[in-house]
């Protein structure tokens, strides 16, 4: 079943997309999807790959660096939701290898066009970054972080 074959109503699509947002609501999930879509990796290999990524474009926004604890939480999040499998080796020292499940591999293929859309419309992303930076500045200065509602 696909979204455009008429099997789902608009409210169903909306609800499913809303639920999907919660399933994917882990900060480092996109990074893990991209890294593991290339090949299964050990925990150390995955952490090293994520820490070695460099921004492909010049960015004014600082590049975040994944920490060990954040990666651990993300992998647990993804395992609980059926997106990642962990295979532990049988011999000491035990090594765990992480791989995407078939649905997660499909998801990784689907998000590539979204990344291309983001690259094509980076001006919108930059606007959002500026708005978030303004909210942070207001919070530090003791003001509410929300903008006034437009009428």
C-alpha positions in Angstrom: 0.0 0.0 0.0 1.3 3.4 -0.9 0.2 6.8 0.3 -1.0 7.9 -3.2 -3.1 4.8 -4.1 -6.1 6.2 -2.3 -6.2 3.6 0.5 -5.5 6.2 3.2 -7.7 9.2 3.8 -6.1 12.6 4.5 -6.8 12.3 8.3 -5.2 8.9 8.3 -2.1 10.3 6.5 -1.9 13.2 9.0 -2.2 10.9 12.0 0.4 8.5 10.7 2.9 11.3 9.8 2.3 12.8 13.3 3.0 9.4 14.9 6.1 8.9 12.7 7.5 12.2 13.9 7.4 10.8 17.5 9.1 7.6 16.4 11.9 9.5 14.7 12.2 12.0 17.6 15.8 11.1 18.5 18.4 13.8 18.0 21.0 11.5 16.4 18.7 9.2 14.5 19.3 10.7 11.1 23.1 10.4 11.6 22.8 6.7 12.6 20.5 6.0 9.6 23.0 7.5 7.2 26.0 5.8 8.8 24.4 2.4 9.1 22.8 2.6 5.6 26.3 2.2 4.2 27.2 -1.0 6.2 26.8 -2.6 9.6 29.2 -1.2 12.2 30.5 -2.0 15.6 29.6 0.5 18.3 33.1 1.9 18.3 33.1 2.1 14.5 29.8 3.9 14.5 30.9 6.4 17.1 34.1 7.0 15.2 32.2 7.5 11.9 29.7 9.9 13.5 32.5 11.9 15.2 34.5 12.1 11.9 31.7 13.7 9.9 32.6 17.2 8.7 30.1 19.7 7.4 30.1 19.4 3.6 29.2 23.0 3.2 30.2 26.2 4.9 27.8 26.6 7.9 27.3 29.4 10.3 25.7 27.0 12.6 28.1 25.0 14.8 28.5 21.3 13.9 27.2 19.1 16.7 29.4 16.3 17.9 27.9 13.1 19.2 28.9 11.9 22.6 29.1 8.3 23.7 26.1 8.6 26.0 24.0 10.2 23.3 24.8 7.5 20.8 24.0 4.8 23.4 20.6 6.4 24.0 19.9 6.8 20.3 20.8 3.1 19.6 18.6 2.0 22.5 15.7 4.2 21.1 16.1 2.7 17.7 16.3 -0.9 19.0 13.1 -0.4 21.0 11.3 0.8 17.9 12.6 -1.9 15.6 14.9 0.3 13.5 18.2 -1.2 14.6 19.4 -4.8 15.4 22.3 -5.6 17.6 24.3 -8.7 17.1 26.8 -9.6 19.8 29.8 -11.7 18.9 30.1 -15.1 20.7 33.7 -14.7 21.9 35.5 -12.5 24.4 36.0 -9.6 24.0 32.4 -9.3 23.0 31.8 -6.9 20.1 28.4 -5.7 19.1 27.6 -5.0 15.5 24.6 -2.7 14.7 22.7 -2.9 11.5 19.5 -1.3 10.2 16.4 -3.5 10.0 14.7 -3.8 6.6 12.1 -1.1 7.5 14.9 1.3 8.6 16.9 0.7 5.4 13.7 1.6 3.5 13.4 4.7 5.7 17.0 5.6 5.0 16.3 5.5 1.2 13.2 7.7 1.7 14.9 10.4 3.6 17.6 11.0 0.9 15.2 13.1 -1.2 14.3 15.1 1.9 18.0 15.9 2.4 18.2 16.9 -1.3 15.1 19.2 -0.7 16.9 20.7 2.3 20.0 21.4 0.3 17.8 23.1 -2.4 16.0 25.2 0.2 18.8 25.9 2.7 17.6 29.5 2.9 14.6 28.2 4.8 16.8 26.2 7.1 18.9 29.3 7.8 15.8 31.3 8.6 14.8 28.7 11.1 18.3 28.6 12.6 18.1 32.4 13.0 14.7 32.2 14.7 16.0 29.5 17.1 19.1 31.6 17.9 16.8 34.6 18.6 14.7 32.5 21.0 17.8 31.4 22.9 19.0 35.0 23.1 15.7 36.1 24.5 15.7 33.3 27.1 19.2 34.2 28.3 18.0 37.8 28.7 15.0 36.7 30.7 12.4 37.3 28.1 9.9 34.9 26.8 11.2 32.9 23.8 8.0 33.1 21.8 7.3 35.6 19.1 4.1 37.6 19.4 1.3 36.0 17.4 0.4 37.6 14.1 -3.2 38.5 13.6 
